Amino acid sequence: VTGKAPVNQFIHNKALTNASFKDVVSPNVDTIYTQVWYDLSEEPIIYVLPETGRFCKVQVLDAWTNTPTVLDQAGTYAITLLSWEGELPEGVTRIDVPTALAWSITRTVLSDEDDLANVRAIQAGNGVKYPKPSKHLLMLYEKKRHSVKDYLHKVTHYIQVYCVENNIHTVVIGDIKGIRRENDLGAVTNQKLHALPYNRIYQMPEYKLSMKGIRLIRQEESWTSQCSPLSDDVSETYARKSNRKKRGLYKDGVKIRNADAVGAYNTLRKERGMAGNFPTEKLSNPEVVKVAV
């Protein structure tokens, strides 16, 4: 389609712009543009970017024209509303957008008018489509969503009861927004990581704690997993990546501690502005509570 198109369909420019073009200010004169407007309210949109062998980048924008990412590698991507909680097919990279209305602009450079046919072939190789899982897969997705929802309810209920019984008025939680980006932990862990409903992880405890007059504070957590709990500050200056030997293990000199407990401890220190003297004894052997099976 040239000029206009319904949502979730391409708008392909077929020729270079010239002096008569008035839609935007100062368009590139060596670039062919392709645009798509996305409706992400119901489900993600799959975007296939082919190998081009030339400058070809896809700028993804939200409804406020912020740019969450620019796609510059061939691959299959899912343009996804941030709050969407489903799973994606293997080999699909999730791109989160905070608004249900989104937009992308693909810029493909060509050498001259004689190169237009090659660029049109690239445009034809782009693809936008909906993922179409089978009924059985949809059933499994639904079962998993219910399982995750049930687990979060039980966890947040436990936290609520624990806080009330121990007269706790404030809960500090690490702000993990952006954890999916550029974080490759292997195919299996990546799939689990991308499927987590991050918005709900905050919304459910905030709602339940507020019922009892308890505050929930989100704390930015950079360097918390790499700094010693005994360091003077939680910052890059005191971060020692080598101390975190593997997931779950933090070694500070001869002292071995649980890495997750160290991260949570340092997150609390950051929120408190390094004030207070918190005990560190249980960082080596934290209590494990099972609230759901």
CSV table of N, CA and C in Angstrom, one decimal, residues 142-280:
chain,number,residue,atom,x,y,z
A,142,GLU,N,-3.1,-20.5,28.7
A,142,GLU,CA,-4.1,-20.1,29.7
A,142,GLU,C,-3.8,-20.8,31.1
A,143,LYS,N,-3.4,-22.1,31.0
A,143,LYS,CA,-3.1,-22.8,32.2
A,143,LYS,C,-1.9,-22.2,32.9
A,144,LYS,N,-0.9,-21.8,32.2
A,144,LYS,CA,0.3,-21.1,32.8
A,144,LYS,C,-0.1,-19.8,33.4
A,145,ARG,N,-0.9,-19.0,32.7
A,145,ARG,CA,-1.3,-17.7,33.2
A,145,ARG,C,-2.0,-17.9,34.5
A,146,HIS,N,-2.9,-18.8,34.6
A,146,HIS,CA,-3.6,-19.1,35.9
A,146,HIS,C,-2.7,-19.5,37.0
A,147,SER,N,-1.7,-20.3,36.6
A,147,SER,CA,-0.7,-20.8,37.6
A,147,SER,C,0.1,-19.6,38.1
A,148,VAL,N,0.6,-18.8,37.2
A,148,VAL,CA,1.4,-17.6,37.7
A,148,VAL,C,0.5,-16.7,38.5
A,149,LYS,N,-0.7,-16.4,38.1
A,149,LYS,CA,-1.6,-15.6,38.9
A,149,LYS,C,-1.8,-16.1,40.3
A,150,ASP,N,-2.1,-17.4,40.4
A,150,ASP,CA,-2.3,-18.0,41.7
A,150,ASP,C,-1.1,-17.9,42.6
A,151,TYR,N,0.1,-18.1,42.0
A,151,TYR,CA,1.4,-18.1,42.7
A,151,TYR,C,1.6,-16.6,43.3
A,152,LEU,N,1.4,-15.6,42.4
A,152,LEU,CA,1.6,-14.3,42.8
A,152,LEU,C,0.6,-13.9,43.9
A,153,HIS,N,-0.6,-14.3,43.9
A,153,HIS,CA,-1.6,-14.1,44.9
A,153,HIS,C,-1.1,-14.7,46.3
A,154,LYS,N,-0.6,-15.9,46.2
A,154,LYS,CA,-0.2,-16.5,47.5
A,154,LYS,C,1.1,-15.8,48.0
A,155,VAL,N,2.0,-15.5,47.1
A,155,VAL,CA,3.2,-14.8,47.6
A,155,VAL,C,2.9,-13.4,48.2
A,156,THR,N,2.1,-12.6,47.6
A,156,THR,CA,1.7,-11.3,48.1
A,156,THR,C,0.9,-11.4,49.3
A,157,HIS,N,0.1,-12.4,49.5
A,157,HIS,CA,-0.7,-12.6,50.7
A,157,HIS,C,0.2,-12.9,51.9
A,158,TYR,N,1.2,-13.8,51.6
A,158,TYR,CA,2.2,-14.1,52.6
A,158,TYR,C,3.0,-12.8,53.1
A,159,ILE,N,3.4,-12.0,52.1
A,159,ILE,CA,4.1,-10.8,52.5
A,159,ILE,C,3.2,-9.9,53.3
A,160,GLN,N,2.0,-9.7,52.9
A,160,GLN,CA,1.0,-8.9,53.6
A,160,GLN,C,0.9,-9.3,55.1
A,161,VAL,N,0.7,-10.6,55.3
A,161,VAL,CA,0.5,-11.2,56.6
A,161,VAL,C,1.8,-11.0,57.5
A,162,TYR,N,2.9,-11.3,56.8
A,162,TYR,CA,4.2,-11.2,57.5
A,162,TYR,C,4.4,-9.8,58.0
A,163,CYS,N,4.1,-8.8,57.2
A,163,CYS,CA,4.4,-7.4,57.5
A,163,CYS,C,3.5,-7.0,58.7
A,164,VAL,N,2.2,-7.4,58.6
A,164,VAL,CA,1.3,-7.1,59.7
A,164,VAL,C,1.7,-7.7,61.0
A,165,GLU,N,2.1,-9.0,61.0
A,165,GLU,CA,2.5,-9.6,62.2
A,165,GLU,C,3.8,-9.1,62.8
A,166,ASN,N,4.6,-8.5,62.0
A,166,ASN,CA,5.9,-8.0,62.4
A,166,ASN,C,6.0,-6.5,62.5
A,167,ASN,N,4.8,-5.9,62.4
A,167,ASN,CA,4.7,-4.4,62.5
A,167,ASN,C,5.7,-3.7,61.5
A,168,ILE,N,5.7,-4.2,60.2
A,168,ILE,CA,6.5,-3.5,59.2
A,168,ILE,C,5.6,-2.6,58.4
A,169,HIS,N,6.1,-1.3,58.3
A,169,HIS,CA,5.3,-0.3,57.6
A,169,HIS,C,5.7,0.1,56.2
A,170,THR,N,6.9,-0.4,55.8
A,170,THR,CA,7.4,-0.1,54.5
A,170,THR,C,8.1,-1.3,53.9
A,171,VAL,N,7.8,-1.6,52.6
A,171,VAL,CA,8.5,-2.7,51.9
A,171,VAL,C,9.2,-2.1,50.7
A,172,VAL,N,10.5,-2.4,50.6
A,172,VAL,CA,11.3,-1.9,49.5
A,172,VAL,C,11.5,-3.1,48.5
A,173,ILE,N,11.3,-2.8,47.2
A,173,ILE,CA,11.4,-3.8,46.2
A,173,ILE,C,12.3,-3.2,45.0
A,174,GLY,N,13.1,-4.1,44.5
A,174,GLY,CA,14.0,-3.6,43.4
A,174,GLY,C,13.2,-3.3,42.1
A,175,ASP,N,13.5,-2.2,41.5
A,175,ASP,CA,12.8,-1.8,40.2
A,175,ASP,C,13.5,-2.6,39.1
A,176,ILE,N,12.9,-3.6,38.5
A,176,ILE,CA,13.5,-4.4,37.5
A,176,ILE,C,13.1,-4.1,36.1
A,177,LYS,N,12.5,-2.9,35.9
A,177,LYS,CA,12.2,-2.5,34.5
A,177,LYS,C,13.4,-2.6,33.6
A,178,GLY,N,13.2,-3.0,32.4
A,178,GLY,CA,14.3,-3.2,31.4
A,178,GLY,C,15.1,-4.4,31.6
A,179,ILE,N,14.7,-5.3,32.5
A,179,ILE,CA,15.5,-6.5,32.8
A,179,ILE,C,15.6,-7.4,31.5
A,180,ARG,N,14.6,-7.3,30.6
A,180,ARG,CA,14.6,-8.2,29.5
A,180,ARG,C,15.6,-7.7,28.4
A,181,ARG,N,16.0,-6.4,28.4
A,181,ARG,CA,16.7,-5.9,27.3
A,181,ARG,C,18.2,-6.3,27.4
A,182,GLU,N,18.7,-6.8,26.3
A,182,GLU,CA,20.1,-7.2,26.1
A,182,GLU,C,20.5,-8.1,27.3
A,183,ASN,N,19.7,-9.0,27.7
A,183,ASN,CA,20.0,-9.9,28.8
A,183,ASN,C,19.8,-11.4,28.3
A,184,ASP,N,20.9,-12.0,27.8
A,184,ASP,CA,20.8,-13.3,27.3
A,184,ASP,C,21.3,-14.3,28.4
A,185,LEU,N,20.3,-15.1,28.9
A,185,LEU,CA,20.6,-16.0,29.9
A,185,LEU,C,20.4,-17.5,29.4
A,186,GLY,N,20.3,-17.6,28.1
A,186,GLY,CA,20.1,-19.0,27.6
A,186,GLY,C,18.6,-19.1,27.2
A,187,ALA,N,18.4,-20.0,26.2
A,187,ALA,CA,17.1,-20.1,25.6
A,187,ALA,C,16.0,-20.4,26.7
A,188,VAL,N,16.2,-21.3,27.6
A,188,VAL,CA,15.1,-21.7,28.5
A,188,VAL,C,14.9,-20.6,29.5
A,189,THR,N,16.0,-20.0,30.1
A,189,THR,CA,15.8,-18.9,31.1
A,189,THR,C,15.2,-17.7,30.4
A,190,ASN,N,15.6,-17.4,29.2
A,190,ASN,CA,15.1,-16.2,28.4
A,190,ASN,C,13.6,-16.4,28.3
A,191,GLN,N,13.1,-17.6,27.9
A,191,GLN,CA,11.7,-17.8,27.8
A,191,GLN,C,10.9,-17.5,29.1
A,192,LYS,N,11.5,-18.0,30.2
A,192,LYS,CA,10.8,-17.8,31.5
A,192,LYS,C,10.9,-16.3,31.8
A,193,LEU,N,12.0,-15.7,31.6
A,193,LEU,CA,12.2,-14.3,31.9
A,193,LEU,C,11.2,-13.4,31.1
A,194,HIS,N,11.0,-13.6,29.9
A,194,HIS,CA,10.2,-12.8,29.0
A,194,HIS,C,8.7,-13.0,29.3
A,195,ALA,N,8.4,-14.2,29.9
A,195,ALA,CA,7.0,-14.5,30.2
A,195,ALA,C,6.4,-13.9,31.5
A,196,LEU,N,7.3,-13.4,32.3
A,196,LEU,CA,6.9,-12.9,33.6
A,196,LEU,C,6.1,-11.7,33.5
A,197,PRO,N,5.0,-11.6,34.2
A,197,PRO,CA,4.1,-10.4,34.2
A,197,PRO,C,4.7,-9.3,35.1
A,198,TYR,N,5.6,-8.5,34.6
A,198,TYR,CA,6.4,-7.6,35.5
A,198,TYR,C,5.5,-6.5,36.1
A,199,ASN,N,4.5,-6.0,35.4
A,199,ASN,CA,3.6,-5.0,36.0
A,199,ASN,C,2.9,-5.6,37.1
A,200,ARG,N,2.4,-6.8,37.0
A,200,ARG,CA,1.6,-7.4,38.1
A,200,ARG,C,2.4,-7.7,39.3
A,201,ILE,N,3.7,-8.0,39.1
A,201,ILE,CA,4.6,-8.2,40.2
A,201,ILE,C,4.7,-7.0,41.2
A,202,TYR,N,4.5,-5.8,40.6
A,202,TYR,CA,4.4,-4.6,41.4
A,202,TYR,C,3.0,-4.3,41.9
A,203,GLN,N,2.0,-4.4,41.0
A,203,GLN,CA,0.7,-4.0,41.3
A,203,GLN,C,0.0,-4.8,42.4
A,204,MET,N,0.2,-6.1,42.4
A,204,MET,CA,-0.4,-7.0,43.4
A,204,MET,C,0.1,-6.7,44.8
A,205,PRO,N,1.4,-6.7,45.1
A,205,PRO,CA,1.8,-6.4,46.4
A,205,PRO,C,1.4,-4.9,46.8
A,206,GLU,N,1.5,-4.0,45.9
A,206,GLU,CA,1.2,-2.6,46.2
A,206,GLU,C,-0.3,-2.5,46.7
A,207,TYR,N,-1.2,-3.2,46.0
A,207,TYR,CA,-2.6,-3.2,46.3
A,207,TYR,C,-2.8,-3.9,47.7
A,208,LYS,N,-2.3,-5.0,47.9
A,208,LYS,CA,-2.5,-5.8,49.1
A,208,LYS,C,-1.9,-5.1,50.3
A,209,LEU,N,-0.7,-4.5,50.1
A,209,LEU,CA,0.0,-3.9,51.3
A,209,LEU,C,-0.8,-2.6,51.6
A,210,SER,N,-1.3,-1.9,50.6
A,210,SER,CA,-2.0,-0.6,50.9
A,210,SER,C,-3.3,-0.8,51.7
A,211,MET,N,-3.8,-2.0,51.6
A,211,MET,CA,-5.0,-2.3,52.3
A,211,MET,C,-4.7,-2.3,53.8
A,212,LYS,N,-3.5,-2.5,54.2
A,212,LYS,CA,-3.1,-2.5,55.6
A,212,LYS,C,-2.3,-1.3,56.0
A,213,GLY,N,-2.3,-0.3,55.1
A,213,GLY,CA,-1.5,0.9,55.4
A,213,GLY,C,0.0,0.8,55.2
A,214,ILE,N,0.4,-0.2,54.4
A,214,ILE,CA,1.9,-0.4,54.3
A,214,ILE,C,2.3,0.1,52.9
A,215,ARG,N,3.4,0.9,52.9
A,215,ARG,CA,4.0,1.5,51.7
A,215,ARG,C,4.8,0.5,50.9
A,216,LEU,N,4.8,0.5,49.6
A,216,LEU,CA,5.7,-0.2,48.8
A,216,LEU,C,6.5,0.8,48.0
A,217,ILE,N,7.8,0.6,48.1
A,217,ILE,CA,8.7,1.6,47.4
A,217,ILE,C,9.6,0.8,46.4
A,218,ARG,N,9.6,1.3,45.1
A,218,ARG,CA,10.4,0.7,44.1
A,218,ARG,C,11.8,1.4,44.2
A,219,GLN,N,12.9,0.6,44.2
A,219,GLN,CA,14.2,1.2,44.3
A,219,GLN,C,15.1,0.7,43.1
A,220,GLU,N,15.6,1.7,42.4
A,220,GLU,CA,16.6,1.4,41.4
A,220,GLU,C,17.7,0.6,42.0
A,221,GLU,N,18.2,-0.5,41.3
A,221,GLU,CA,19.0,-1.5,41.9
A,221,GLU,C,20.4,-1.7,41.2
A,222,SER,N,20.9,-0.7,40.5
A,222,SER,CA,22.2,-0.9,39.8
A,222,SER,C,23.3,-1.1,40.9
A,223,TRP,N,24.2,-2.1,40.6
A,223,TRP,CA,25.4,-2.4,41.3
A,223,TRP,C,25.0,-3.2,42.6
A,224,THR,N,23.8,-3.4,42.9
A,224,THR,CA,23.4,-4.1,44.2
A,224,THR,C,23.9,-5.5,44.3
A,225,SER,N,24.0,-6.2,43.1
A,225,SER,CA,24.4,-7.6,43.2
A,225,SER,C,25.9,-7.7,43.1
A,226,GLN,N,26.7,-6.6,42.9
A,226,GLN,CA,28.1,-6.7,42.8
A,226,GLN,C,28.9,-6.1,44.0
A,227,CYS,N,28.2,-5.3,44.8
A,227,CYS,CA,28.8,-4.7,45.9
A,227,CYS,C,28.7,-5.6,47.2
A,228,SER,N,29.8,-5.5,48.0
A,228,SER,CA,29.7,-6.2,49.3
A,228,SER,C,28.7,-5.5,50.2
A,229,PRO,N,28.0,-6.3,51.0
A,229,PRO,CA,27.1,-5.7,52.0
A,229,PRO,C,27.8,-4.9,53.1
A,230,LEU,N,29.2,-5.0,53.1
A,230,LEU,CA,29.9,-4.2,54.1
A,230,LEU,C,30.6,-3.0,53.4
A,231,SER,N,30.4,-2.8,52.1
A,231,SER,CA,31.0,-1.7,51.4
A,231,SER,C,30.5,-0.3,51.9
A,232,ASP,N,31.2,0.7,51.7
A,232,ASP,CA,30.8,2.1,52.2
A,232,ASP,C,29.7,2.6,51.4
A,233,ASP,N,29.5,2.1,50.2
A,233,ASP,CA,28.4,2.6,49.3
A,233,ASP,C,28.1,1.6,48.3
A,234,VAL,N,26.9,1.7,47.8
A,234,VAL,CA,26.4,0.8,46.7
A,234,VAL,C,26.5,1.5,45.4
A,235,SER,N,27.7,1.4,44.7
A,235,SER,CA,27.9,2.2,43.5
A,235,SER,C,29.0,1.5,42.7
A,236,GLU,N,29.2,2.0,41.5
A,236,GLU,CA,30.2,1.4,40.6
A,236,GLU,C,31.6,1.3,41.3
A,237,THR,N,31.9,2.3,42.1
A,237,THR,CA,33.2,2.4,42.7
A,237,THR,C,33.5,1.1,43.6
A,238,TYR,N,32.5,0.6,44.2
A,238,TYR,CA,32.6,-0.5,45.1
A,238,TYR,C,32.2,-1.9,44.5
A,239,ALA,N,31.7,-1.8,43.3
A,239,ALA,CA,31.2,-3.0,42.6
A,239,ALA,C,32.4,-4.0,42.2
A,240,ARG,N,32.3,-5.2,42.5
A,240,ARG,CA,33.2,-6.2,42.2
A,240,ARG,C,32.5,-7.4,41.5
A,241,LYS,N,32.5,-7.3,40.2
A,241,LYS,CA,31.8,-8.4,39.4
A,241,LYS,C,32.3,-9.8,39.7
A,242,SER,N,33.6,-9.8,40.0
A,242,SER,CA,34.2,-11.1,40.2
A,242,SER,C,33.8,-11.8,41.5
A,243,ASN,N,33.2,-11.0,42.4
A,243,ASN,CA,32.7,-11.5,43.7
A,243,ASN,C,31.5,-12.4,43.5
A,244,ARG,N,30.7,-12.1,42.5
A,244,ARG,CA,29.5,-12.9,42.2
A,244,ARG,C,30.0,-14.0,41.3
A,245,LYS,N,30.2,-15.2,41.9
A,245,LYS,CA,30.8,-16.3,41.3
A,245,LYS,C,29.8,-17.0,40.3
A,246,LYS,N,28.6,-17.0,40.6
A,246,LYS,CA,27.6,-17.6,39.8
A,246,LYS,C,26.2,-17.2,40.4
A,247,ARG,N,25.1,-17.6,39.7
A,247,ARG,CA,23.8,-17.2,40.2
A,247,ARG,C,23.6,-17.9,41.5
A,248,GLY,N,23.3,-17.0,42.6
A,248,GLY,CA,23.1,-17.6,43.9
A,248,GLY,C,24.3,-17.6,44.8
A,249,LEU,N,25.5,-17.3,44.3
A,249,LEU,CA,26.7,-17.4,45.1
A,249,LEU,C,27.5,-16.1,45.0
A,250,TYR,N,27.7,-15.4,46.2
A,250,TYR,CA,28.5,-14.2,46.3
A,250,TYR,C,29.6,-14.5,47.3
A,251,LYS,N,30.9,-14.3,46.9
A,251,LYS,CA,32.0,-14.6,47.7
A,251,LYS,C,32.8,-13.3,48.0
A,252,ASP,N,32.8,-12.8,49.2
A,252,ASP,CA,33.5,-11.6,49.6
A,252,ASP,C,34.7,-12.0,50.5
A,253,GLY,N,35.9,-12.1,49.9
A,253,GLY,CA,37.0,-12.6,50.6
A,253,GLY,C,36.8,-14.1,50.9
A,254,VAL,N,36.8,-14.4,52.2
A,254,VAL,CA,36.6,-15.8,52.6
A,254,VAL,C,35.1,-16.0,52.9
A,255,LYS,N,34.3,-15.0,53.0
A,255,LYS,CA,32.9,-15.1,53.4
A,255,LYS,C,32.0,-15.4,52.1
A,256,ILE,N,31.2,-16.5,52.3
A,256,ILE,CA,30.3,-16.8,51.2
A,256,ILE,C,28.9,-16.5,51.6
A,257,ARG,N,28.2,-15.8,50.7
A,257,ARG,CA,26.9,-15.3,51.0
A,257,ARG,C,25.9,-15.7,49.8
A,258,ASN,N,24.7,-15.7,50.0
A,258,ASN,CA,23.7,-15.9,49.0
A,258,ASN,C,23.6,-14.6,48.2
A,259,ALA,N,23.8,-14.7,46.8
A,259,ALA,CA,23.9,-13.5,46.0
A,259,ALA,C,22.5,-12.8,45.9
A,260,ASP,N,21.4,-13.5,45.9
A,260,ASP,CA,20.1,-12.8,45.9
A,260,ASP,C,19.9,-12.1,47.2
A,261,ALA,N,20.3,-12.6,48.3
A,261,ALA,CA,20.1,-12.0,49.6
A,261,ALA,C,21.0,-10.7,49.6
A,262,VAL,N,22.2,-10.8,49.1
A,262,VAL,CA,23.1,-9.6,49.0
A,262,VAL,C,22.5,-8.5,48.2
A,263,GLY,N,21.9,-8.9,47.0
A,263,GLY,CA,21.3,-7.9,46.2
A,263,GLY,C,20.1,-7.2,46.9
A,264,ALA,N,19.3,-8.0,47.6
A,264,ALA,CA,18.1,-7.4,48.3
A,264,ALA,C,18.6,-6.5,49.4
A,265,TYR,N,19.6,-6.9,50.1
A,265,TYR,CA,20.2,-6.2,51.2
A,265,TYR,C,20.7,-4.8,50.7
A,266,ASN,N,21.5,-4.8,49.6
A,266,ASN,CA,22.0,-3.6,49.1
A,266,ASN,C,20.9,-2.7,48.5
A,267,THR,N,19.9,-3.3,47.9
A,267,THR,CA,18.7,-2.5,47.5
A,267,THR,C,18.1,-1.7,48.6
A,268,LEU,N,18.0,-2.3,49.8
A,268,LEU,CA,17.5,-1.7,51.0
A,268,LEU,C,18.4,-0.6,51.4
A,269,ARG,N,19.7,-0.8,51.4
A,269,ARG,CA,20.7,0.2,51.7
A,269,ARG,C,20.6,1.4,50.8
A,270,LYS,N,20.4,1.2,49.5
A,270,LYS,CA,20.3,2.3,48.6
A,270,LYS,C,19.1,3.1,48.9
A,271,GLU,N,18.0,2.5,49.2
A,271,GLU,CA,16.8,3.3,49.5
A,271,GLU,C,16.9,4.0,50.8
A,272,ARG,N,17.6,3.5,51.7
A,272,ARG,CA,17.8,4.1,53.0
A,272,ARG,C,18.9,5.2,53.0
A,273,GLY,N,19.5,5.4,51.8
A,273,GLY,CA,20.6,6.3,51.7
A,273,GLY,C,21.8,5.9,52.6
A,274,MET,N,22.1,4.6,52.7
A,274,MET,CA,23.2,4.0,53.4
A,274,MET,C,23.1,4.3,54.9
A,275,ALA,N,21.9,4.8,55.4
A,275,ALA,CA,21.7,5.0,56.8
A,275,ALA,C,21.2,3.7,57.4
A,276,GLY,N,21.5,3.5,58.7
A,276,GLY,CA,21.1,2.3,59.4
A,276,GLY,C,22.1,1.3,59.5
A,277,ASN,N,22.0,0.4,60.4
A,277,ASN,CA,23.0,-0.7,60.6
A,277,ASN,C,22.2,-2.0,60.6
A,278,PHE,N,22.1,-2.6,59.4
A,278,PHE,CA,21.3,-3.8,59.3
A,278,PHE,C,22.2,-5.0,59.5
A,279,PRO,N,21.6,-6.0,60.2
A,279,PRO,CA,22.4,-7.3,60.4
A,279,PRO,C,22.6,-8.0,59.1
A,280,THR,N,23.8,-8.7,59.0
A,280,THR,CA,24.2,-9.4,57.8
A,280,THR,C,24.3,-10.9,58.0
